[in-house]
mmCIF file of N, CA and C in Angstrom:
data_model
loop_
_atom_site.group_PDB
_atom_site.id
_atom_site.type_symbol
_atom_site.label_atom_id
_atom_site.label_comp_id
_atom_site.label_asym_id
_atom_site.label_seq_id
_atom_site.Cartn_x
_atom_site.Cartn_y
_atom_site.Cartn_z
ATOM 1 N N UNK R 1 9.065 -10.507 -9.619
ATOM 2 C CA UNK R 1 8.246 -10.228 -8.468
ATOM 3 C C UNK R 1 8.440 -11.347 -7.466
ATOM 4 N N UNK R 2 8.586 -10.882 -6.329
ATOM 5 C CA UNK R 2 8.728 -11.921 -5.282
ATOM 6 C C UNK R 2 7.583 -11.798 -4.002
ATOM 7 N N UNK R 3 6.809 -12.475 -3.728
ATOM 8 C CA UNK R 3 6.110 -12.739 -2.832
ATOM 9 C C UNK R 3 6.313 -13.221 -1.548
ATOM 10 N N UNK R 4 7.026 -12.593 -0.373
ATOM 11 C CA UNK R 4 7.558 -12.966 1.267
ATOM 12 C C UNK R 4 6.095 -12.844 2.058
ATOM 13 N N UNK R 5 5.572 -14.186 2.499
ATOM 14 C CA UNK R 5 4.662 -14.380 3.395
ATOM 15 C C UNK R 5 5.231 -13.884 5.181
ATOM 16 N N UNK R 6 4.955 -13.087 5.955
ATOM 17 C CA UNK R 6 5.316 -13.221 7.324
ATOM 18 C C UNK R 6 4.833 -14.504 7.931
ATOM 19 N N UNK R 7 5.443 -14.339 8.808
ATOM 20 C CA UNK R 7 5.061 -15.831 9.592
ATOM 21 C C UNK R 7 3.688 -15.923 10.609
ATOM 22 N N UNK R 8 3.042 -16.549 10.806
ATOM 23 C CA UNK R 8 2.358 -16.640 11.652
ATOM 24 C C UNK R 8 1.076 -16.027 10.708
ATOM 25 N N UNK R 9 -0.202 -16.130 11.461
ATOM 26 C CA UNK R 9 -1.363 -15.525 10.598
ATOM 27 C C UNK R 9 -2.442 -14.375 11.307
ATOM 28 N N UNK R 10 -3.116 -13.096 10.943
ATOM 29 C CA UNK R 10 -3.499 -12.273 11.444
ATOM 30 C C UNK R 10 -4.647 -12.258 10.703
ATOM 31 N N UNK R 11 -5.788 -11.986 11.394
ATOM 32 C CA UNK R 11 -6.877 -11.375 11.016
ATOM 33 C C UNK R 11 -7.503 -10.104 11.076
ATOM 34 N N UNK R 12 -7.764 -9.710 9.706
ATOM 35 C CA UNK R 12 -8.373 -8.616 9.520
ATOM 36 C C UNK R 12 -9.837 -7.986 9.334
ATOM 37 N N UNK R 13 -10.223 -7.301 9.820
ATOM 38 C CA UNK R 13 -11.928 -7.431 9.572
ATOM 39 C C UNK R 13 -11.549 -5.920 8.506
ATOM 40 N N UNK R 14 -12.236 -6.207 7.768
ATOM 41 C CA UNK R 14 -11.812 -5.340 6.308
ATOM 42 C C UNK R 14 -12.964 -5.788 4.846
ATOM 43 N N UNK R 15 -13.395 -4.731 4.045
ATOM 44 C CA UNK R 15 -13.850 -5.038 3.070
ATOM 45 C C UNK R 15 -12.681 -5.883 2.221
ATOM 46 N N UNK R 16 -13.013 -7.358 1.634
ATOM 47 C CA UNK R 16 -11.872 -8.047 1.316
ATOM 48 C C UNK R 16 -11.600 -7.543 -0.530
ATOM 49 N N UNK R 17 -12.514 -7.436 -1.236
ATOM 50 C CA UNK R 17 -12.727 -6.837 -2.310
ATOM 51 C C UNK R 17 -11.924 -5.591 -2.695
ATOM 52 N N UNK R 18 -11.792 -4.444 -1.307
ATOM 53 C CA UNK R 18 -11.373 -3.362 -1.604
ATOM 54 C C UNK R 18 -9.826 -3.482 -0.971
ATOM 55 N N UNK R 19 -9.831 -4.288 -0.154
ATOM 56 C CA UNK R 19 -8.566 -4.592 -0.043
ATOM 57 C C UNK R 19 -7.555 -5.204 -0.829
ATOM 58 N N UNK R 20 -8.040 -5.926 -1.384
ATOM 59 C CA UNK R 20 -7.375 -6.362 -2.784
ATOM 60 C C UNK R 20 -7.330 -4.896 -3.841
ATOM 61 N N UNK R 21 -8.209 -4.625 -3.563
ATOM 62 C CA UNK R 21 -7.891 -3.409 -5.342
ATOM 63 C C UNK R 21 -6.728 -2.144 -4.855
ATOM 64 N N UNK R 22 -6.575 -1.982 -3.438
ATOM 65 C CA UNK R 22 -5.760 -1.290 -2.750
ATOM 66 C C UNK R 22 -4.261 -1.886 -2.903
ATOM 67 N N UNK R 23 -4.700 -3.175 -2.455
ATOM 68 C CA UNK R 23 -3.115 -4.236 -2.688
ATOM 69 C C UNK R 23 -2.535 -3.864 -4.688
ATOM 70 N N UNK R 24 -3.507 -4.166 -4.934
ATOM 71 C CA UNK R 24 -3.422 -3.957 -6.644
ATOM 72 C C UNK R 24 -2.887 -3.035 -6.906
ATOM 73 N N UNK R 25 -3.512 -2.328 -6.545
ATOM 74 C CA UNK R 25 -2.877 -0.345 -6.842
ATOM 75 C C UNK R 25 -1.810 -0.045 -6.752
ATOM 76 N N UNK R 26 -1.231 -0.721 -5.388
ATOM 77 C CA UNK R 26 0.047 -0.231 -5.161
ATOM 78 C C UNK R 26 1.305 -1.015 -5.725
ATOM 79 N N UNK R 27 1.030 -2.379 -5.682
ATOM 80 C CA UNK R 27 1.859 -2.822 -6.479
ATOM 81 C C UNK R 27 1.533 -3.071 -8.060
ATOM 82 N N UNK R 28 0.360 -2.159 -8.924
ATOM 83 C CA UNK R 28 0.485 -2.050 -10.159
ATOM 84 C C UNK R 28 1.675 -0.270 -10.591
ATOM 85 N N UNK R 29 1.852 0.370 -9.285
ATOM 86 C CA UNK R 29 2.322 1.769 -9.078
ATOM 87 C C UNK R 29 4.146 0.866 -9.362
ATOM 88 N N UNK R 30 4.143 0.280 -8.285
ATOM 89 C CA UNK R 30 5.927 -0.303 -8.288
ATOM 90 C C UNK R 30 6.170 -0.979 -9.581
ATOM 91 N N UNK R 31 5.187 -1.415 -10.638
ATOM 92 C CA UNK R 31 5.713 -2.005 -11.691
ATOM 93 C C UNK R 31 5.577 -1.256 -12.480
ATOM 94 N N UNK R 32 4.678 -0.487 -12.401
ATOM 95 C CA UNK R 32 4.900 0.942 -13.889
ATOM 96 C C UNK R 32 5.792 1.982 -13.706
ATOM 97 N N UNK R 33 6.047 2.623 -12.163
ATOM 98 C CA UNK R 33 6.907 2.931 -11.892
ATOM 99 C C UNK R 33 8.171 3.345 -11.052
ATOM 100 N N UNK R 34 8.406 2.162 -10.539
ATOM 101 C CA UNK R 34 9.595 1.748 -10.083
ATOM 102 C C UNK R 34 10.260 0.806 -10.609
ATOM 103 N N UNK R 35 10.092 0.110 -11.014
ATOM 104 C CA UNK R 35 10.723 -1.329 -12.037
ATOM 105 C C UNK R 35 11.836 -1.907 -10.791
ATOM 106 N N UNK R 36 12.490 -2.702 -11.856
ATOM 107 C CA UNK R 36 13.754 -3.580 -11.128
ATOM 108 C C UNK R 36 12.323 -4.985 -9.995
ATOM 109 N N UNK R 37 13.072 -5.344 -9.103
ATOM 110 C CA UNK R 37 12.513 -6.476 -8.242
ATOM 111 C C UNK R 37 11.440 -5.856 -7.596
ATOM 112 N N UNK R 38 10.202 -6.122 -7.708
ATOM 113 C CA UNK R 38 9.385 -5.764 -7.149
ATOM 114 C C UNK R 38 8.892 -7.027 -5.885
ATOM 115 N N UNK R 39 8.820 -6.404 -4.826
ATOM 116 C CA UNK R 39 8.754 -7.591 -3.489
ATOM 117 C C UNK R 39 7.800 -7.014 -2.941
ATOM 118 N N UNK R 40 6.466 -8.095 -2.627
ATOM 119 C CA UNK R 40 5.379 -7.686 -1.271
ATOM 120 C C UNK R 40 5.295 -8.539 -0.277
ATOM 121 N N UNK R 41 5.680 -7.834 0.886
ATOM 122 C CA UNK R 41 5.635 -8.693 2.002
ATOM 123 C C UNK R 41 4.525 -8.591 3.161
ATOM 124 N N UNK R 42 4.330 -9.164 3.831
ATOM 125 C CA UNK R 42 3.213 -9.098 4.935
ATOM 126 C C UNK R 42 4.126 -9.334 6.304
ATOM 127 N N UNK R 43 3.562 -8.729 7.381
ATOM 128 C CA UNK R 43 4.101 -9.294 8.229
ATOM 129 C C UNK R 43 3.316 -8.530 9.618
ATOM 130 N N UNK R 44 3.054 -8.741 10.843
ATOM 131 C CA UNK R 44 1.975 -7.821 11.672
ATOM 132 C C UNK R 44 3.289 -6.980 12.645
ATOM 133 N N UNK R 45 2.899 -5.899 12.687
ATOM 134 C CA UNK R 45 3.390 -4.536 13.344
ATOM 135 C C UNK R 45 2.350 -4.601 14.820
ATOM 136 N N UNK R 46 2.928 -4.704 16.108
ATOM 137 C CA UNK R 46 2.039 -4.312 16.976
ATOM 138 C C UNK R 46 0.792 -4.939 16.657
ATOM 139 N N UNK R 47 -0.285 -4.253 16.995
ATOM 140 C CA UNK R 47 -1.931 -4.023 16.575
ATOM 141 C C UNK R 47 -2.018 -4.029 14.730
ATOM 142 N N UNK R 48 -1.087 -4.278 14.351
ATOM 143 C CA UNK R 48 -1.278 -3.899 12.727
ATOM 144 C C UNK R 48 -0.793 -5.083 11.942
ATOM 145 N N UNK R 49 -1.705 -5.368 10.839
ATOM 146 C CA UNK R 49 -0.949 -6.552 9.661
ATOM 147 C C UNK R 49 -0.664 -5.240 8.658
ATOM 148 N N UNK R 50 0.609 -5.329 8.201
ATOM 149 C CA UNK R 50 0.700 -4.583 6.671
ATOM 150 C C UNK R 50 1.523 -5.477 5.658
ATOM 151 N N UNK R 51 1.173 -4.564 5.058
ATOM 152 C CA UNK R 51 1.674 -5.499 3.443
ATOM 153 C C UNK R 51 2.148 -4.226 2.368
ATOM 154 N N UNK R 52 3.277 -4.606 2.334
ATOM 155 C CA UNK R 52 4.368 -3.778 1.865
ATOM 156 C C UNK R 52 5.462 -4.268 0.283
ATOM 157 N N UNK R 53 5.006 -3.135 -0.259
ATOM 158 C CA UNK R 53 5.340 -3.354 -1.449
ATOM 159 C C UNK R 53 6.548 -2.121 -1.829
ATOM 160 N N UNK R 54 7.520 -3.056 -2.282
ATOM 161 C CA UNK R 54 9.067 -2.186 -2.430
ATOM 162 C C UNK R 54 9.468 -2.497 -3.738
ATOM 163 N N UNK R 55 10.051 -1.912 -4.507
ATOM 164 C CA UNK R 55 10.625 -1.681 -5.948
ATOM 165 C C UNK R 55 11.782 -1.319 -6.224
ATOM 166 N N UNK R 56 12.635 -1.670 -6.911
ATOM 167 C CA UNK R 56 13.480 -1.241 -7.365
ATOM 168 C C UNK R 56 14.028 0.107 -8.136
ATOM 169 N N UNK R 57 13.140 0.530 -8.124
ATOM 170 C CA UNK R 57 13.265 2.113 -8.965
ATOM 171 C C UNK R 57 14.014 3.068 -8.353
ATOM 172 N N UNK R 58 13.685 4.516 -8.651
ATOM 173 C CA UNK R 58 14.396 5.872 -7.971
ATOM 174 C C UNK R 58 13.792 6.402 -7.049
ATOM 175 N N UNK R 59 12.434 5.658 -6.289
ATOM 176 C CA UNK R 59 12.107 5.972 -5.136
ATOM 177 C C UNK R 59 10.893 7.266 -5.621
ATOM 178 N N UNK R 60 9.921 7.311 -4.391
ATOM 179 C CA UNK R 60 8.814 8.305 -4.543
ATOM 180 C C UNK R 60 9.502 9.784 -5.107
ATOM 181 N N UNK R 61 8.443 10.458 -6.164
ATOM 182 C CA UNK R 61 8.980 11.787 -6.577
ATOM 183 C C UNK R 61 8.432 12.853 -5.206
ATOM 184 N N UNK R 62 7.418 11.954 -4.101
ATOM 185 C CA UNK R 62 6.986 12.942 -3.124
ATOM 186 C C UNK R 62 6.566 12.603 -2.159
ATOM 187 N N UNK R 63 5.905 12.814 -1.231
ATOM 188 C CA UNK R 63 5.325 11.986 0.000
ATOM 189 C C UNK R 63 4.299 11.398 -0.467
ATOM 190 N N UNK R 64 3.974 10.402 0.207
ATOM 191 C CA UNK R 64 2.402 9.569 -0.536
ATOM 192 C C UNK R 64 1.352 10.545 0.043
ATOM 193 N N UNK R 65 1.459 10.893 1.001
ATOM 194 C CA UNK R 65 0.194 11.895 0.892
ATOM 195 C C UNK R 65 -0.402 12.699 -0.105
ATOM 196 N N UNK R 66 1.274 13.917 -0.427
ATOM 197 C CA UNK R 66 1.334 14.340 -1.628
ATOM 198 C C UNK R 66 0.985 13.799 -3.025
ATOM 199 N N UNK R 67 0.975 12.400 -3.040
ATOM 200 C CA UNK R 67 0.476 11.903 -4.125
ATOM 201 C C UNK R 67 -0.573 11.377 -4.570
ATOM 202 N N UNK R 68 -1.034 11.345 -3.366
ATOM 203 C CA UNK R 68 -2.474 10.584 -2.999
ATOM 204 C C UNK R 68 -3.554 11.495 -3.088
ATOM 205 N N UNK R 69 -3.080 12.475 -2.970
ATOM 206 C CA UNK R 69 -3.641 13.901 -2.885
ATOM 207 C C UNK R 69 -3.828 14.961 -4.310
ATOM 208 N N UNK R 70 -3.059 14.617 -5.053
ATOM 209 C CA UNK R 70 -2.896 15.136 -6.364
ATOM 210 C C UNK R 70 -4.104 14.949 -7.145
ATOM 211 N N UNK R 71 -4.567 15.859 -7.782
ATOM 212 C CA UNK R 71 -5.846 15.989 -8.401
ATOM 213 C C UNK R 71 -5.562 15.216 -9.830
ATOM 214 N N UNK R 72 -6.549 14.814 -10.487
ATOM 215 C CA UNK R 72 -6.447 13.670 -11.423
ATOM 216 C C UNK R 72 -6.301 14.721 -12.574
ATOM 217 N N UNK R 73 -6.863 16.016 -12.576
ATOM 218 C CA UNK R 73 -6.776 16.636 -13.908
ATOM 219 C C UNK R 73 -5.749 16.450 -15.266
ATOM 220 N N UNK R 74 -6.656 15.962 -16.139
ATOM 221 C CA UNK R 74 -5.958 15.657 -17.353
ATOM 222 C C UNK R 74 -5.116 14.049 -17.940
ATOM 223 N N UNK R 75 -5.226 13.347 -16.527
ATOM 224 C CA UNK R 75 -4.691 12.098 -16.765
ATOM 225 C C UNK R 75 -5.628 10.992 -17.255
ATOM 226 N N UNK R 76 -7.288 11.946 -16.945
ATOM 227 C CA UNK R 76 -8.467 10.557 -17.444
ATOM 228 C C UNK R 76 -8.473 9.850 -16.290
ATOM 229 N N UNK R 77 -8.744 8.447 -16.929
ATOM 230 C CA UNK R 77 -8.939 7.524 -15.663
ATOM 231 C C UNK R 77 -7.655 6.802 -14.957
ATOM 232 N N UNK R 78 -6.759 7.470 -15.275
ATOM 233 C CA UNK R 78 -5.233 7.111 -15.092
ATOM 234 C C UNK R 78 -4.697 8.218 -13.810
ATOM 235 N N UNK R 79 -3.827 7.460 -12.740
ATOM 236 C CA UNK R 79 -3.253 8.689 -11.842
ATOM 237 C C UNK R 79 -3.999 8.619 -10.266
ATOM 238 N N UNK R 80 -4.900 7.171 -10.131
ATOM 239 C CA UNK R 80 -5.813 7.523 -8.747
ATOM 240 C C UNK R 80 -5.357 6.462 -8.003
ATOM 241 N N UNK R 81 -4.859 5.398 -8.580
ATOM 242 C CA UNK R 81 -4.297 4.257 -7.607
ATOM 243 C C UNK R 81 -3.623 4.661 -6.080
ATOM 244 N N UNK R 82 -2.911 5.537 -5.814
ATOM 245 C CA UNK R 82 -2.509 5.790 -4.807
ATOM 246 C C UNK R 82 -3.851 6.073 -3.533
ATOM 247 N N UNK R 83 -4.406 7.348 -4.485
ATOM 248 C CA UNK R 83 -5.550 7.800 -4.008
ATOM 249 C C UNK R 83 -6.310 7.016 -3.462
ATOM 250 N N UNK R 84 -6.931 6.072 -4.547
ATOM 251 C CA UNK R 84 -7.982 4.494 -3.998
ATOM 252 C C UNK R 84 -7.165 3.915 -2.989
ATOM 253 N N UNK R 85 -6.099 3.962 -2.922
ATOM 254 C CA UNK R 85 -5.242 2.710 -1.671
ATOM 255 C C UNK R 85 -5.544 3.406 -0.521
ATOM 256 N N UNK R 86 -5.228 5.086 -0.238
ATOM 257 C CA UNK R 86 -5.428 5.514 0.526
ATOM 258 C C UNK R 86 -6.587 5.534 1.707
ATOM 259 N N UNK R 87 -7.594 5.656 0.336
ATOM 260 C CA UNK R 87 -9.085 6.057 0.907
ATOM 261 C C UNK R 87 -9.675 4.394 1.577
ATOM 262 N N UNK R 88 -9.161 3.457 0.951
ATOM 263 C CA UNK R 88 -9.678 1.678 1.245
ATOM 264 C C UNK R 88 -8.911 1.418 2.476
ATOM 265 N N UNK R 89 -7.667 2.496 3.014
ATOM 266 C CA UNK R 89 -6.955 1.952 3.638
ATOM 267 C C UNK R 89 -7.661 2.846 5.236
ATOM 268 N N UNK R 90 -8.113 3.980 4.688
ATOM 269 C CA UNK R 90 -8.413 4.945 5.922
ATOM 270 C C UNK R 90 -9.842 4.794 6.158
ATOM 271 N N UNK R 91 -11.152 4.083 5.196
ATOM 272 C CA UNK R 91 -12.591 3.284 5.741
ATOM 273 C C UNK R 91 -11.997 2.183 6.185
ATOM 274 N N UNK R 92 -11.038 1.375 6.177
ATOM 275 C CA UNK R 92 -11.263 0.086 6.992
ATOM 276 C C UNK R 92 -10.240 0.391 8.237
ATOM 277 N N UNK R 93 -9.937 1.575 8.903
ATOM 278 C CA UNK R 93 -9.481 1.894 9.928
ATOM 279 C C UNK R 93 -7.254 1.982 9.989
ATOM 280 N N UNK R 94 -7.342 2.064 8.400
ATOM 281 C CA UNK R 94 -6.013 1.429 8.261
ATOM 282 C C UNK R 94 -5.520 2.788 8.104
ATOM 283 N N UNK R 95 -3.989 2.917 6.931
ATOM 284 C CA UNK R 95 -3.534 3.983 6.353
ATOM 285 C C UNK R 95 -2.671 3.169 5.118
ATOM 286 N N UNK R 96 -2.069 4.013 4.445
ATOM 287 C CA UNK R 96 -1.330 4.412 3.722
ATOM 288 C C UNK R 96 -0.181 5.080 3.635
ATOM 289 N N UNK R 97 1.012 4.662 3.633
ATOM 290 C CA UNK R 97 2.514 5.278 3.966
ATOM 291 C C UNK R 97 3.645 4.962 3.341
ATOM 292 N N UNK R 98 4.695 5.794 3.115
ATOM 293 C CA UNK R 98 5.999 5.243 2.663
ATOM 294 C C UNK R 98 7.109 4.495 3.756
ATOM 295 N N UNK R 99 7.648 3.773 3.623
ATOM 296 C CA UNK R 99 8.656 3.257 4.929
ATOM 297 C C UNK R 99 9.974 3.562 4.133
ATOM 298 N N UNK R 100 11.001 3.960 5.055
ATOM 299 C CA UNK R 100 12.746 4.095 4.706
ATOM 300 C C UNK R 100 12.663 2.674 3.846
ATOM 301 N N UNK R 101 13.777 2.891 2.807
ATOM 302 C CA UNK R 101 14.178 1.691 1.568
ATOM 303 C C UNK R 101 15.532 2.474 1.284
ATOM 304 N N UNK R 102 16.483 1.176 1.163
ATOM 305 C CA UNK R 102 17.828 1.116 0.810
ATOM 306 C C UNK R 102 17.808 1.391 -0.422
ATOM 307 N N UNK R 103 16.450 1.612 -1.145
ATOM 308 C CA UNK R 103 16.867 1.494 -2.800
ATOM 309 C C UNK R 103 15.332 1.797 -2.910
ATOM 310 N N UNK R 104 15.174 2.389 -4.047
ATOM 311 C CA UNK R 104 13.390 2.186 -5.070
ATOM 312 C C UNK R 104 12.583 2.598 -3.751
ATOM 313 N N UNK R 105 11.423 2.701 -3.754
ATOM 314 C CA UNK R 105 10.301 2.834 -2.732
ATOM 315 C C UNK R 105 9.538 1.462 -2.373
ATOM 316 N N UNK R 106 9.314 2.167 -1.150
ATOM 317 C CA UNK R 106 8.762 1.125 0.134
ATOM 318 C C UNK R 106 7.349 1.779 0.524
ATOM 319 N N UNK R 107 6.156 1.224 0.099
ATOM 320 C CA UNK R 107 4.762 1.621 0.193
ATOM 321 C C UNK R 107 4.473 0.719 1.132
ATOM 322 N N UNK R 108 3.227 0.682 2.306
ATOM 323 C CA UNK R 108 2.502 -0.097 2.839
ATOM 324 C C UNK R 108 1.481 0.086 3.273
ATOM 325 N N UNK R 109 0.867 -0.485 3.032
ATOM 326 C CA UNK R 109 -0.934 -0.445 3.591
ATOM 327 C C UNK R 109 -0.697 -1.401 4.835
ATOM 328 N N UNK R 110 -0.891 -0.208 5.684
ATOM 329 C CA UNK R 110 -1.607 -1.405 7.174
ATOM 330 C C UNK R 110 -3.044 -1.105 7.509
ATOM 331 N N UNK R 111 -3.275 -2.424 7.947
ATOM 332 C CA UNK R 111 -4.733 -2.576 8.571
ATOM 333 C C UNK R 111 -4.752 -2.984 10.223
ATOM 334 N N UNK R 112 -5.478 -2.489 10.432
ATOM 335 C CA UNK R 112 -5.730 -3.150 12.693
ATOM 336 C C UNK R 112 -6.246 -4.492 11.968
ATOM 337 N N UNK R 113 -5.629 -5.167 13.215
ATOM 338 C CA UNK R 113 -5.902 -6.426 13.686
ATOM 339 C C UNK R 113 -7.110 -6.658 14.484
ATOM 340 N N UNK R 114 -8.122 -7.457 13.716
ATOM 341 C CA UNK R 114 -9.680 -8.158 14.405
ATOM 342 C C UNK R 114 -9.329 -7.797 15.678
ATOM 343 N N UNK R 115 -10.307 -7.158 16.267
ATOM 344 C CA UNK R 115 -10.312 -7.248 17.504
ATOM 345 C C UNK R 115 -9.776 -6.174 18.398
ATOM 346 N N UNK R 116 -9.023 -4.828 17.255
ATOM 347 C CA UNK R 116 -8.519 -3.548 18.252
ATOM 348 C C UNK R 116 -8.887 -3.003 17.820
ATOM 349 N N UNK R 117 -8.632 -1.628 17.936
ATOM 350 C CA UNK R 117 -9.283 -0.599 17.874
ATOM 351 C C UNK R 117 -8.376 0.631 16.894
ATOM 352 N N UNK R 118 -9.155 1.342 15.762
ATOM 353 C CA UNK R 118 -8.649 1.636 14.651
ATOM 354 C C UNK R 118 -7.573 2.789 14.920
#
């Protein structure tokens, strides 16, 4: 696992608690399943800080919506991580998305930047 800080620093007004379990989610998803180098980077987009987590694997079986969206039936308490990233990402004015990757999948949660508008 490799950890790339962006440069410079952004503030987010965000539940910090749920933002972490969102961060969690997605990169506990790239290590169960995507394997190989798992890398999260930060870096601010426009109006946006995201933090982006890429893997080495065979890449999403579907759109993250599509997956985020998938009903839990039968998996138990297993199968919602996407889901939770989604929902932590769309109350604190953010989202949830896949980005193009040369290899494995490219997830990112962005959040607005203190001070704009969601």
């Amino acid at each position: 696992m490799a950890v790339i800080p962006g440069p410079g620093a952004a503030v987010v007004r965000a539940d910090a608690l749920r933002v972490a379990q969102a961060t969690s989610n997605v990169v506990a998803n790239a290590i169960e399943h995507g394997g190989g180098l798992v890398e999260i980077r930060t870096r601010t987009v426009g109006d946006r800080v995201r933090v982006e987590v890429t893997d080495g694997g065979p890449g999403l079986p579907a759109a993250v919506a599509e997956l985020a969206g998938r009903p839990r039936a039968g998996r138990g308490r297993r199968g919602r991580g996407l889901a939770i990233a989604a929902g932590v990402a769309a109350r604190n004015g953010g989202r949830l998305r896949a980005l193009p990757s040369p290899r494995g999948a490219r997830v990112a949660l962005e959040f607005p930047v203190a001070g704009t508008r969601p």
